[in-house]
Coordinates of C-alpha atoms and ligand atoms in Angstrom, one line a residue:
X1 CA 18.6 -2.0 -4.2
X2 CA 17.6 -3.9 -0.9
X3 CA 13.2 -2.6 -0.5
X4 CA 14.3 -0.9 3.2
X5 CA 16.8 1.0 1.0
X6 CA 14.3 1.7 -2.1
X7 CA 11.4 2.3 0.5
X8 CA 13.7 5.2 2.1
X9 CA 15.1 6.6 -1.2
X10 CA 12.5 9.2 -1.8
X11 CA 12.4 10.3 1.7
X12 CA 14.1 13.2 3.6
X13 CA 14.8 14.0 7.6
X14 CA 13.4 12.2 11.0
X15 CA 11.4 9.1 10.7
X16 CA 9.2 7.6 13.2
X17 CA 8.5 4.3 12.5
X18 CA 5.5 2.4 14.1
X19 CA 4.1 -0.8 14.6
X20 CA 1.2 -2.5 16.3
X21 CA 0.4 -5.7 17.9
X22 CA -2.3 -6.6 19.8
X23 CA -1.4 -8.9 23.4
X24 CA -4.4 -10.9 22.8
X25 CA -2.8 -14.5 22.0
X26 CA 0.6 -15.8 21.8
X27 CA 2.5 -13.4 19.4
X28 CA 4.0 -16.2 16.8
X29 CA 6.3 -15.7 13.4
X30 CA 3.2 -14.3 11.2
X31 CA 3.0 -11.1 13.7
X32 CA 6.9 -11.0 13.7
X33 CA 6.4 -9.8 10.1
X34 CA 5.2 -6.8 11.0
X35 CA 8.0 -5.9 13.8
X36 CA 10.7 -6.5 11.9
X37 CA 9.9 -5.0 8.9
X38 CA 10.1 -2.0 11.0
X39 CA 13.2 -3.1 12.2
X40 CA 14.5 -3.1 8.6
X41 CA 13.7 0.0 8.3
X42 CA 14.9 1.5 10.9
X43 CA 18.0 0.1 10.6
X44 CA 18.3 1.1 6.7
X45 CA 17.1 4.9 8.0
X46 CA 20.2 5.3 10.8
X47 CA 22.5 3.8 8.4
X48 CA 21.5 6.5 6.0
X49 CA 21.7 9.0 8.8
X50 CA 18.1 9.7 9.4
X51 CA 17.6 10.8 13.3
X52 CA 14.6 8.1 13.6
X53 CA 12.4 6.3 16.7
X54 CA 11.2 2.9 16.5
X55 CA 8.2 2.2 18.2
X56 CA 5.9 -0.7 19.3
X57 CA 2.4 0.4 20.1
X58 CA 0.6 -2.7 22.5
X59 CA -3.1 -2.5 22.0
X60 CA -3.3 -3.7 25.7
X61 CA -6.5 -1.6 26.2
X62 CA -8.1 -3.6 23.9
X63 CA -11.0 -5.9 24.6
X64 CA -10.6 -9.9 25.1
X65 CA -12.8 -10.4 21.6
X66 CA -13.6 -14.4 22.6
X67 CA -12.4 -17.4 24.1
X68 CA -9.9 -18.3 22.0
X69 CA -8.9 -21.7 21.6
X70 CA -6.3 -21.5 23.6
X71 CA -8.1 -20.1 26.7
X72 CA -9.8 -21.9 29.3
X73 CA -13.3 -21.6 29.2
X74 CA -14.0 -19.7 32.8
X75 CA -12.2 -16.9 30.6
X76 CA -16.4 -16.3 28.6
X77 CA -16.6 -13.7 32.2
X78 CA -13.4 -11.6 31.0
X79 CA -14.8 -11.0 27.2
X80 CA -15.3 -7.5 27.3
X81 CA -12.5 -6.3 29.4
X82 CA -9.2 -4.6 28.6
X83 CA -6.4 -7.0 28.1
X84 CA -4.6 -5.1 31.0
X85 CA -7.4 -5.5 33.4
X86 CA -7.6 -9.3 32.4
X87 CA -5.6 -11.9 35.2
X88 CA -2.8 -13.9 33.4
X89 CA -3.8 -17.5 32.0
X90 CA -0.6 -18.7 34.6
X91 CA -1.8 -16.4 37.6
X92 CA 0.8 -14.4 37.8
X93 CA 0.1 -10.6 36.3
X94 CA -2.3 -9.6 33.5
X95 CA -3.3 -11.3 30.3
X96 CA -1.0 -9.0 28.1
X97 CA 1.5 -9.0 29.7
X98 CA 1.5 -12.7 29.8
X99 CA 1.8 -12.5 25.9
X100 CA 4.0 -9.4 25.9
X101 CA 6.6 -10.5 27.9
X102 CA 8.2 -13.6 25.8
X103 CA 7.6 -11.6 22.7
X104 CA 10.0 -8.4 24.2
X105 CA 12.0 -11.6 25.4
X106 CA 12.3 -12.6 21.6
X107 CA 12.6 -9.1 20.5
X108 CA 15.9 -8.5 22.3
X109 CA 17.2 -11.8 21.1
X110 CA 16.8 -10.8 17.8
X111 CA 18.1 -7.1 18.8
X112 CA 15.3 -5.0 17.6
X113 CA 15.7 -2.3 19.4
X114 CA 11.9 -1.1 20.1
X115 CA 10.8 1.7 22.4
X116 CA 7.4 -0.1 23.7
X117 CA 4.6 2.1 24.3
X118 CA 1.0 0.6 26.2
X119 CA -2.0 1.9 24.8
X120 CA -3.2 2.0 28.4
X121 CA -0.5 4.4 29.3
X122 CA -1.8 6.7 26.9
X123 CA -4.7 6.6 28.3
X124 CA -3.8 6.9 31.7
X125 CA -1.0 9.7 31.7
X126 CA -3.9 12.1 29.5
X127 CA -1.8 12.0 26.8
X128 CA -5.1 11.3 24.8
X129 CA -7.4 13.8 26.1
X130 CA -7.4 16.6 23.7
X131 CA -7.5 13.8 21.0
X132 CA -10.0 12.6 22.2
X133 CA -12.2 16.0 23.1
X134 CA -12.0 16.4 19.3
X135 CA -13.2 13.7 17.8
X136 CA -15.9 13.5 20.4
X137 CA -16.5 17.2 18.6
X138 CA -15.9 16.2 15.3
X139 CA -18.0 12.9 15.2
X140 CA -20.7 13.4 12.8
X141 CA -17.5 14.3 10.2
X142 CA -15.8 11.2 11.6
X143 CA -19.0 9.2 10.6
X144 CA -19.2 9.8 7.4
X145 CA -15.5 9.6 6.3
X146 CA -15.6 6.1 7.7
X147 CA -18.9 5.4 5.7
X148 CA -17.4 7.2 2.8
X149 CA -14.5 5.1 2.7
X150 CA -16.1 2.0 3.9
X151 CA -19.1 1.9 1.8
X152 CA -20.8 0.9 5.4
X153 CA -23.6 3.1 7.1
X154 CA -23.1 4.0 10.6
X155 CA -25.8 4.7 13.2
X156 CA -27.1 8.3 13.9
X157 CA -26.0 8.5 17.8
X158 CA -22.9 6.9 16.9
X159 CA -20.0 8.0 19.6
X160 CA -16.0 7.3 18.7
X161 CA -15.4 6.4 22.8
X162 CA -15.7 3.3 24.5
X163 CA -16.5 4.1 28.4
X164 CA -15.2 1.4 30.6
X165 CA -17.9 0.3 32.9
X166 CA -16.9 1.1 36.3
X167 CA -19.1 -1.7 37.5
X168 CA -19.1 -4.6 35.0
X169 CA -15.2 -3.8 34.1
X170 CA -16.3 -4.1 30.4
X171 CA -14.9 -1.7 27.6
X172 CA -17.3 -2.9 24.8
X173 CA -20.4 -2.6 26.7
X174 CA -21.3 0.9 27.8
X175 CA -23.2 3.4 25.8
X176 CA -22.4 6.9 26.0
X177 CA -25.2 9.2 26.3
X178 CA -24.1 12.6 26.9
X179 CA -20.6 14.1 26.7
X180 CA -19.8 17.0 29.4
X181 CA -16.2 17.4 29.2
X182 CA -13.7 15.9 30.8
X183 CA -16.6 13.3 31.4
X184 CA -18.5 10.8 29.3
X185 CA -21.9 9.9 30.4
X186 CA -23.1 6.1 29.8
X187 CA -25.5 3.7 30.5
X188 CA -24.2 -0.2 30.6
X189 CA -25.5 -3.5 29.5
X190 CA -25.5 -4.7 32.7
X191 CA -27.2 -1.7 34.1
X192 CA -24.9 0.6 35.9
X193 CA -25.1 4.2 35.0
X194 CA -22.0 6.4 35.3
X195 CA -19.2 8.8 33.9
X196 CA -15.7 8.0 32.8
X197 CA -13.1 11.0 32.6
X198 CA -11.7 11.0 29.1
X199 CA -8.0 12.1 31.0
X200 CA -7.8 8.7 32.4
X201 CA -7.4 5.0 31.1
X202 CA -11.5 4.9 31.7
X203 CA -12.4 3.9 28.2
X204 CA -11.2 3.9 24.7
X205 CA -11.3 5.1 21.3
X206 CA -12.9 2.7 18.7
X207 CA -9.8 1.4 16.8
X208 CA -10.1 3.1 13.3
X209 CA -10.2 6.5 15.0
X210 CA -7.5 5.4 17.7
X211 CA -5.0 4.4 14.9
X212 CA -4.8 7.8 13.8
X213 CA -4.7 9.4 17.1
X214 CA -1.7 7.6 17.5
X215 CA -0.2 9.1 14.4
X216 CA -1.2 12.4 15.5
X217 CA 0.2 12.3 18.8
X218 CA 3.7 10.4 18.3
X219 CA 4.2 12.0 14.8
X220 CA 4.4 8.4 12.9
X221 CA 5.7 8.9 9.3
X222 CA 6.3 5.3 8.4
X223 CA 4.4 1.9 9.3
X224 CA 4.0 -1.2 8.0
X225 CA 0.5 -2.8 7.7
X226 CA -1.0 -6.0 7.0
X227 CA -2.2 -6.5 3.2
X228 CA -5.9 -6.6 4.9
X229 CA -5.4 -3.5 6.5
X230 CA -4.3 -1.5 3.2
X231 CA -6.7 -2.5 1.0
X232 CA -8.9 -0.2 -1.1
X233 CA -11.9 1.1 1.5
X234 CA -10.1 -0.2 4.2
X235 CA -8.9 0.6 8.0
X236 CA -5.6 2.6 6.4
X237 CA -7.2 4.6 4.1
X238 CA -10.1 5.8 6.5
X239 CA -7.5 6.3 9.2
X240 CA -5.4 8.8 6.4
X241 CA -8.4 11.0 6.0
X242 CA -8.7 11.4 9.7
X243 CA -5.5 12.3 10.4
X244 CA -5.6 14.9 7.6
X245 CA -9.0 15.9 7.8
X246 CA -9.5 16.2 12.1
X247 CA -6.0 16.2 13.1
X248 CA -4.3 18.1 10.3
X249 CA -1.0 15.5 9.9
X250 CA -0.6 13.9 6.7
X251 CA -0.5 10.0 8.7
X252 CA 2.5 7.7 7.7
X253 CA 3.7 5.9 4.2
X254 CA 3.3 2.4 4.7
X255 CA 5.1 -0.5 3.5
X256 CA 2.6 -3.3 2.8
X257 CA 3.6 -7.2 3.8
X258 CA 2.8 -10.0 2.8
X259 CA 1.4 -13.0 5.1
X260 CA 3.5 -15.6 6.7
X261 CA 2.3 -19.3 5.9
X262 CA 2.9 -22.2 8.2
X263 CA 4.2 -24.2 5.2
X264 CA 1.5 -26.8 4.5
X265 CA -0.5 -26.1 6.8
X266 CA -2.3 -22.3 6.0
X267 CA -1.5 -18.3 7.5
X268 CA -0.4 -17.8 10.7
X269 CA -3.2 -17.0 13.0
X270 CA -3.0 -17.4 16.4
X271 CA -7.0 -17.9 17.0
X272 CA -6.4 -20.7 14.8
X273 CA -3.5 -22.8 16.5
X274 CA -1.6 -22.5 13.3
X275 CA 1.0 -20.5 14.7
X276 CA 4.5 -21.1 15.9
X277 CA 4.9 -18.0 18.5
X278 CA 8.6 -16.6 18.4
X279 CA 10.1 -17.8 21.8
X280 CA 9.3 -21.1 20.7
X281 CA 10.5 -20.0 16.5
X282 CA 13.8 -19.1 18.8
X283 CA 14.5 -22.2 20.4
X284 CA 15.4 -24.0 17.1
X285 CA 16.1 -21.2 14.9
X286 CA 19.4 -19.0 14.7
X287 CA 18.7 -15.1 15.4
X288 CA 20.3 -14.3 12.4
X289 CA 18.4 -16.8 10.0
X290 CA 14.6 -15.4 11.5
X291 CA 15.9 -11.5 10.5
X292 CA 17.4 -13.7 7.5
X293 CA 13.8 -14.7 6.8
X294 CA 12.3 -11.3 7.2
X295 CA 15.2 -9.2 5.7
X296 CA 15.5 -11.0 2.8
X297 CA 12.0 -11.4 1.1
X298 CA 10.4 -8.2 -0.6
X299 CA 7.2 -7.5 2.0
X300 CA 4.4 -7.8 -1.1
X301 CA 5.5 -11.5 -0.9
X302 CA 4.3 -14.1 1.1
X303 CA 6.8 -16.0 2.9
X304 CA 6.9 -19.7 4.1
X305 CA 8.1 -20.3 7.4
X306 CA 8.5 -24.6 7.4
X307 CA 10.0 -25.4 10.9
X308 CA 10.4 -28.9 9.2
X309 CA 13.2 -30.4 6.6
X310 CA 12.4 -26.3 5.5
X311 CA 14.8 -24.8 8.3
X312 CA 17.7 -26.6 6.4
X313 CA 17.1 -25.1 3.5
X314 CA 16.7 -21.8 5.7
X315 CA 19.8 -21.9 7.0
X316 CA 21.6 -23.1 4.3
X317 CA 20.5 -20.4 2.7
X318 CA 21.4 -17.4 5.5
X319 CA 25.0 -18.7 6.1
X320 CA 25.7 -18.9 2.3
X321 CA 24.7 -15.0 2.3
X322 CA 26.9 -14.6 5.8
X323 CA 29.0 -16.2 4.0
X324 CA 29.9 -14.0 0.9
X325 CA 29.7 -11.1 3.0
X326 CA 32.7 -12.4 5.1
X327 CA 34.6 -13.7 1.1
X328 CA 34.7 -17.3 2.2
X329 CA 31.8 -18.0 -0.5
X330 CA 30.2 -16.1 -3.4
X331 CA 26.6 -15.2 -4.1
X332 CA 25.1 -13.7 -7.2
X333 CA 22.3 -11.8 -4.8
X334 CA 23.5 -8.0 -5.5
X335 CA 21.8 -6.7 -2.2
X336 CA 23.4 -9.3 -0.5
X337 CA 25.5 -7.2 1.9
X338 CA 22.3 -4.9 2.7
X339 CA 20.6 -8.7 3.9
X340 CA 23.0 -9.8 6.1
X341 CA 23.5 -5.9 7.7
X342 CA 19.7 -6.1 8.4
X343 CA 20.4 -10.0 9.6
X344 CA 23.2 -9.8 11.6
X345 CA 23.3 -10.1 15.6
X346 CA 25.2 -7.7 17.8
X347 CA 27.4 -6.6 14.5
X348 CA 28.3 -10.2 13.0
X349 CA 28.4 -10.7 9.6
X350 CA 30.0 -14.0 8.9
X351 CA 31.4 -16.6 8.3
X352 CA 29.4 -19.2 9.9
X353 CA 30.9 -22.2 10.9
X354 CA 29.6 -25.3 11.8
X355 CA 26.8 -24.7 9.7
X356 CA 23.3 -25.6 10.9
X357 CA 23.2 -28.6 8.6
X358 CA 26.5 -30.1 9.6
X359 CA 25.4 -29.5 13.3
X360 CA 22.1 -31.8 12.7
X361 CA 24.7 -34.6 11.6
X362 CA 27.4 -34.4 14.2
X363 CA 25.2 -33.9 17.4
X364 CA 23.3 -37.3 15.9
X365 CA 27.0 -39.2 16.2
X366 CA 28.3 -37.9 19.5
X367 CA 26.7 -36.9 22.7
X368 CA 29.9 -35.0 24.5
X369 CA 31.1 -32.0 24.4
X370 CA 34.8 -32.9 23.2
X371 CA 33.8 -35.8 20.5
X372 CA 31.5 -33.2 19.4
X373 CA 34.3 -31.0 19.6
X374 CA 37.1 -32.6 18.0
X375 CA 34.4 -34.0 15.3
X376 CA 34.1 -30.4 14.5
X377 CA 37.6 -29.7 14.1
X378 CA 38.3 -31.9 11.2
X379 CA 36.6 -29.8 9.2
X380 CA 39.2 -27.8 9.2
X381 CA 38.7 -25.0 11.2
X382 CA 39.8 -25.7 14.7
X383 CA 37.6 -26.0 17.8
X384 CA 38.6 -26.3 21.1
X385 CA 36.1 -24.9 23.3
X386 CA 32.7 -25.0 23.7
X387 CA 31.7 -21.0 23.9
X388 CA 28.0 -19.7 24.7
X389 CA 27.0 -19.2 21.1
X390 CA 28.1 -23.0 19.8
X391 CA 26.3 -24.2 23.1
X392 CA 23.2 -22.0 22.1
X393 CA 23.3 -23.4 18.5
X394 CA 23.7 -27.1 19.5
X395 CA 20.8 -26.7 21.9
X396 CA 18.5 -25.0 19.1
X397 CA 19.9 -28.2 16.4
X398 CA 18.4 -30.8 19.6
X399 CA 15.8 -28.9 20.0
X400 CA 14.8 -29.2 16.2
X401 CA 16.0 -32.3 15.5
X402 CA 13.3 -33.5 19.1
X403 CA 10.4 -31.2 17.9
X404 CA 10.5 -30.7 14.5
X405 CA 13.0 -32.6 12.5
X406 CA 11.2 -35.0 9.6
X407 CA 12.2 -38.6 10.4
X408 CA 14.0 -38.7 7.3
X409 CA 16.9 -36.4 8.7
X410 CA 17.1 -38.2 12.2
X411 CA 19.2 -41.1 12.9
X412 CA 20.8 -42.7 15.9
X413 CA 24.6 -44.8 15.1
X414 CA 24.2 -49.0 15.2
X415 CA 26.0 -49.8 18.6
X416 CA 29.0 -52.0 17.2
X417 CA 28.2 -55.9 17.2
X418 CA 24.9 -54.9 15.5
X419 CA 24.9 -58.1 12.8
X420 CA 24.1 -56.4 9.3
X421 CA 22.9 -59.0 6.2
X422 CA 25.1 -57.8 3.1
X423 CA 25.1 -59.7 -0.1
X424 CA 28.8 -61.0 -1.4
X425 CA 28.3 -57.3 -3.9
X426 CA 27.7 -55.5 -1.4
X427 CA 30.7 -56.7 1.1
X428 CA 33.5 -55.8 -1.7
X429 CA 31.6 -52.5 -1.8
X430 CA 32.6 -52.3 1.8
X431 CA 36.3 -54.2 1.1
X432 CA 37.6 -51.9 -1.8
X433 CA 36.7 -49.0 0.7
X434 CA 38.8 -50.5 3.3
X435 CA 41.4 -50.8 0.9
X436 CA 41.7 -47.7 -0.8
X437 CA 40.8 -44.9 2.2
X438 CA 44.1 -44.1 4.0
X439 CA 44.5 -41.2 7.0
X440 CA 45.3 -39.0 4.7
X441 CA 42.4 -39.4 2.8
X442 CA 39.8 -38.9 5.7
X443 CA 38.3 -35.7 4.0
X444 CA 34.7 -35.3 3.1
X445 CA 35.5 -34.9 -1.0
X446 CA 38.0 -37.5 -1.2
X447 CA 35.8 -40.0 0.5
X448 CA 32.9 -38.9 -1.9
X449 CA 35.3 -38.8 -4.6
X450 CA 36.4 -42.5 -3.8
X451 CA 32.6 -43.5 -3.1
X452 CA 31.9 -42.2 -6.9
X453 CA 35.2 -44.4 -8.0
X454 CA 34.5 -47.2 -6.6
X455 CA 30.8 -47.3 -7.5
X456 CA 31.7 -46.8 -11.2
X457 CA 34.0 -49.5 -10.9
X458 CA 31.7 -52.5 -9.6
X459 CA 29.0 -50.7 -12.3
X460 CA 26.7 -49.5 -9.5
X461 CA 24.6 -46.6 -8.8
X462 CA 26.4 -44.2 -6.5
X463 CA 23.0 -44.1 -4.3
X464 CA 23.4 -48.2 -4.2
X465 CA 27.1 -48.1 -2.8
X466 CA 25.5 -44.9 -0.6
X467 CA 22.9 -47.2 1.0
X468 CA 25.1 -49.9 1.7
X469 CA 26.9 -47.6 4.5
X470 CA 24.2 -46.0 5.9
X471 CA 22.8 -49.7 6.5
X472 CA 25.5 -50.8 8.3
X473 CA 26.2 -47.7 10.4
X474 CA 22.8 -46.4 10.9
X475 CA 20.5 -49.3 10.3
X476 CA 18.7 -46.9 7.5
X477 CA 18.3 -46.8 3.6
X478 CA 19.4 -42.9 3.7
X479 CA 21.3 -40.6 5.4
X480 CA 23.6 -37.3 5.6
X481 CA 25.4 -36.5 2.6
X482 CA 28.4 -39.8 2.9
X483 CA 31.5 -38.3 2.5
X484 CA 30.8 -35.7 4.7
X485 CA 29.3 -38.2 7.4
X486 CA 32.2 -40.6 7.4
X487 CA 34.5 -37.7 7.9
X488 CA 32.6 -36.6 10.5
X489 CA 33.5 -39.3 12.4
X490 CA 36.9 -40.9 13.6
X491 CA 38.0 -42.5 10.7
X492 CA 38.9 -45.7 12.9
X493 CA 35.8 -46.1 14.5
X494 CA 34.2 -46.3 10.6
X495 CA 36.7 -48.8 9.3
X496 CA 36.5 -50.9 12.5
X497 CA 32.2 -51.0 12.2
X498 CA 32.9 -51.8 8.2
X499 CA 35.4 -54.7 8.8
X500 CA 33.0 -56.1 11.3
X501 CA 30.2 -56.4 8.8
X502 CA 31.9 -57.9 6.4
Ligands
ZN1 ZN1 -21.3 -2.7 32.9

């Protein structure tokens, strides 16, 4: 059974499925974990009839922590503030929205259907307030569940609000002093005295008594967390207690996931720079393979995302599932039908033709539209115009093969007259080719099945016959897999570059 379908076995009636990431940095393919995990899930719960909500919580009330790496450094005077209240690294708008806006770009791409709620909103509209009278109440009980669970001993005086200075425009800095409600005395760092109403987006819950809110007040039964977030004594299980304990829900099941490597290079963190955010994931990736990625891996797994020689595989891989699923290829996955429903983009579930792989080849031998087109055609299926969706794939194939594609992969065709040394072995290689390939021939596994002949013939090493065309069309030791390659390409064009080498 798929693990969104296992996950949902035991459970019964409406779900309300939550997630949570912070606008802080660019939101890249590690954080994408979390969303579509959700998106799984939610998917899995309408399919099994389950009257559901899917919702993205962005923490854009949240402080700026630092300068990140990524910042410039005039941003050390914003430190402090709410991410909403921040300007926009590009001028135009706020910081999170700056961040939020290419990730709900990528989110409708990949057709998760999210309702987005802003943690500022909350805030502002009051929905908050009666949360937040109570734990104001309740703090001392607050205190020591989190140094219960924690094993960390918090402050007498300790006060779960955050005013937001009025003056210095800092949420991190003020310290309350009195509470007469609706109002929340304080006293800043930077000296200003004052009082922020608790109805409005004047301050903040700390964040382990916020998450719970949040649970209370949207009535969140399932969300997935980050492996650092559910361990033993950590943020989840203090958050639980508070939700039963001063709200009286029970708090959400949660799925735990694994993280997302940058293959080779460590876990996707955005503070770090190893990160690929997902507009950019989306401009070489197919929609389907990224869900593919997700969908397909149990979460207690780690995954590697390689943007490299990896996407091949990657692809390879997610059209071989489309694949089955549409009975033009088998697969011995059993939940392979649940992965490409929890894949597939605007209800497609296959086949997929051109696949990624053969793309990569053909858009290396032909530069227009038609020779690309009629290229792809003689693989059997016919193609006569170039639609959106082969127009989108071809750009995110360039796109790759400019950005990210090993060298080993990329090639560019000899321009004819290019002189080519072949020894007198190598040059009835080329000859007894010539000789034996007719029109009727030009197929990918009859010109690999003649490449295999002839090498055992002239007692050679298929790879040694292999290089000795790739040298004398593409000036290279290696290349795409030959028969496929040659067929590819206009079977007169190949024979005419062959007999002019020899
Ligand atoms: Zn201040």
């Amino acid at each position: 059974m798929h693990w969104a379908d296992s996950f949902l076995s035991s459970r019964k009636g409406d779900q309300v499925i939550s997630t949570g990431i912070s606008p802080s940095g660019p939101i890249h393919v590690g954080n994408m974990r979390e969303i579509l995990t959700g998106d799984i899930v939610y998917r899995a719960a309408r399919k099994l009839g389950m009257k559901s909500r899917f919702l993205y919580l962005c923490d854009d009330i949240d402080p700026l922590r630092r300068v990140y790496p990524f910042l410039k450094p005039e941003y050390s005077e914003h430190v402090g503030k709410p991410l909403y209240r921040i300007p926009s690294p590009d001028g135009n708008g706020t910081y999170a929205q700056h961040y939020v806006a290419p990730f709900l770009d990528s989110l409708k791409k990949l057709e998760v259907d999210v309702e987005v709620i802003y943690s500022s909103e909350l805030y502002a509209s009051g929905k908050f307030y009666e949360y937040i009278r109570k734990v104001i109440e309740e703090r001392e009980k607050i205190a020591s569940i989190l140094e219960e669970v924690s094993g960390r001993k918090i402050g007498r005086g300790w006060f779960p609000y955050s005013p937001l200075c009025a003056k210095c425009g800092k949420i991190n800095s003020a310290i309350p002093f009195s509470f007469e409600d609706p109002y929340v005395n304080y006293e800043c760092n930077c000296g200003h005295t004052g009082k922020s109403d608790i109805r409005r987006d004047e301050g903040k819950m700390p964040w382990r008594v916020e998450w719970p809110a949040k649970w209370a007040l949207l009535g969140v039964t399932i969300e997935p967390i980050g492996k650092d977030h559910g361990a033993a004594g950590g943020a989840f299980e203090s958050s639980k207690r508070i939700a039963s304990e001063i709200f009286g829900v029970p708090g959400p099941d949660t799925i735990v996931y694994e993280r997302v490597m940058w293959k080779g290079r460590g876990p996707m963190h955005s503070s770090t720079g190893v990160a690929i955010e997902i507009s950019e994931a989306l401009k070489f990736t197919p929609e389907e393979a990224l869900r593919f990625f997700i969908a397909k891996g149990n979460p207690g797994r780690h995954l590697d995302f390689d943007p490299g020689l990896g996407l091949l595989s990657l692809t390879d891989d997610c059209e071989k599932y489309f694949n089955a699923y549409s009975g033009t290829d088998s697969i011995s996955d059993p939940d392979f039908r649940e992965i490409v429903e929890y894949s597939g983009i605007s209800g497609f579930h296959g086949p997929i033709e051109p696949s990624f792989r053969h793309l990569a080849t053909i858009v290396q031998i032909y530069s227009d539209s038609e020779s690309i087109l009629r290229s792809l055609s003689r693989g059997g299926r016919e193609f006569s115009v170039m639609d959106k969706n082969l127009e989108e794939r071809i750009d995110k194939v360039k796109y790759w093969l400019e950005n990210f594609a090993p060298d080993m992969v990329k090639f560019g065709m000899l321009p004819k007259g290019t002189r080519v040394e072949l020894s007198g072995e190598e040059k009835r290689v080329l000859e007894r080719f010539l000789d034996s390939v007719t029109s009727a021939e030009w197929d990918a596994q009859k010109i690999h099945d003649l490449v295999y002949l002839i090498a055992s013939e002239e007692s050679m090493d298929p790879p040694e016959v292999f290089r000795v065309f790739y040298r004398v069309l593409i000036g290279k030791d290696r290349g795409p897999r030959l028969g496929f390659f040659l067929s590819s390409m206009d079977r007169r064009r190949v024979t005419e570059r062959l007999r002019e080498c020899i």
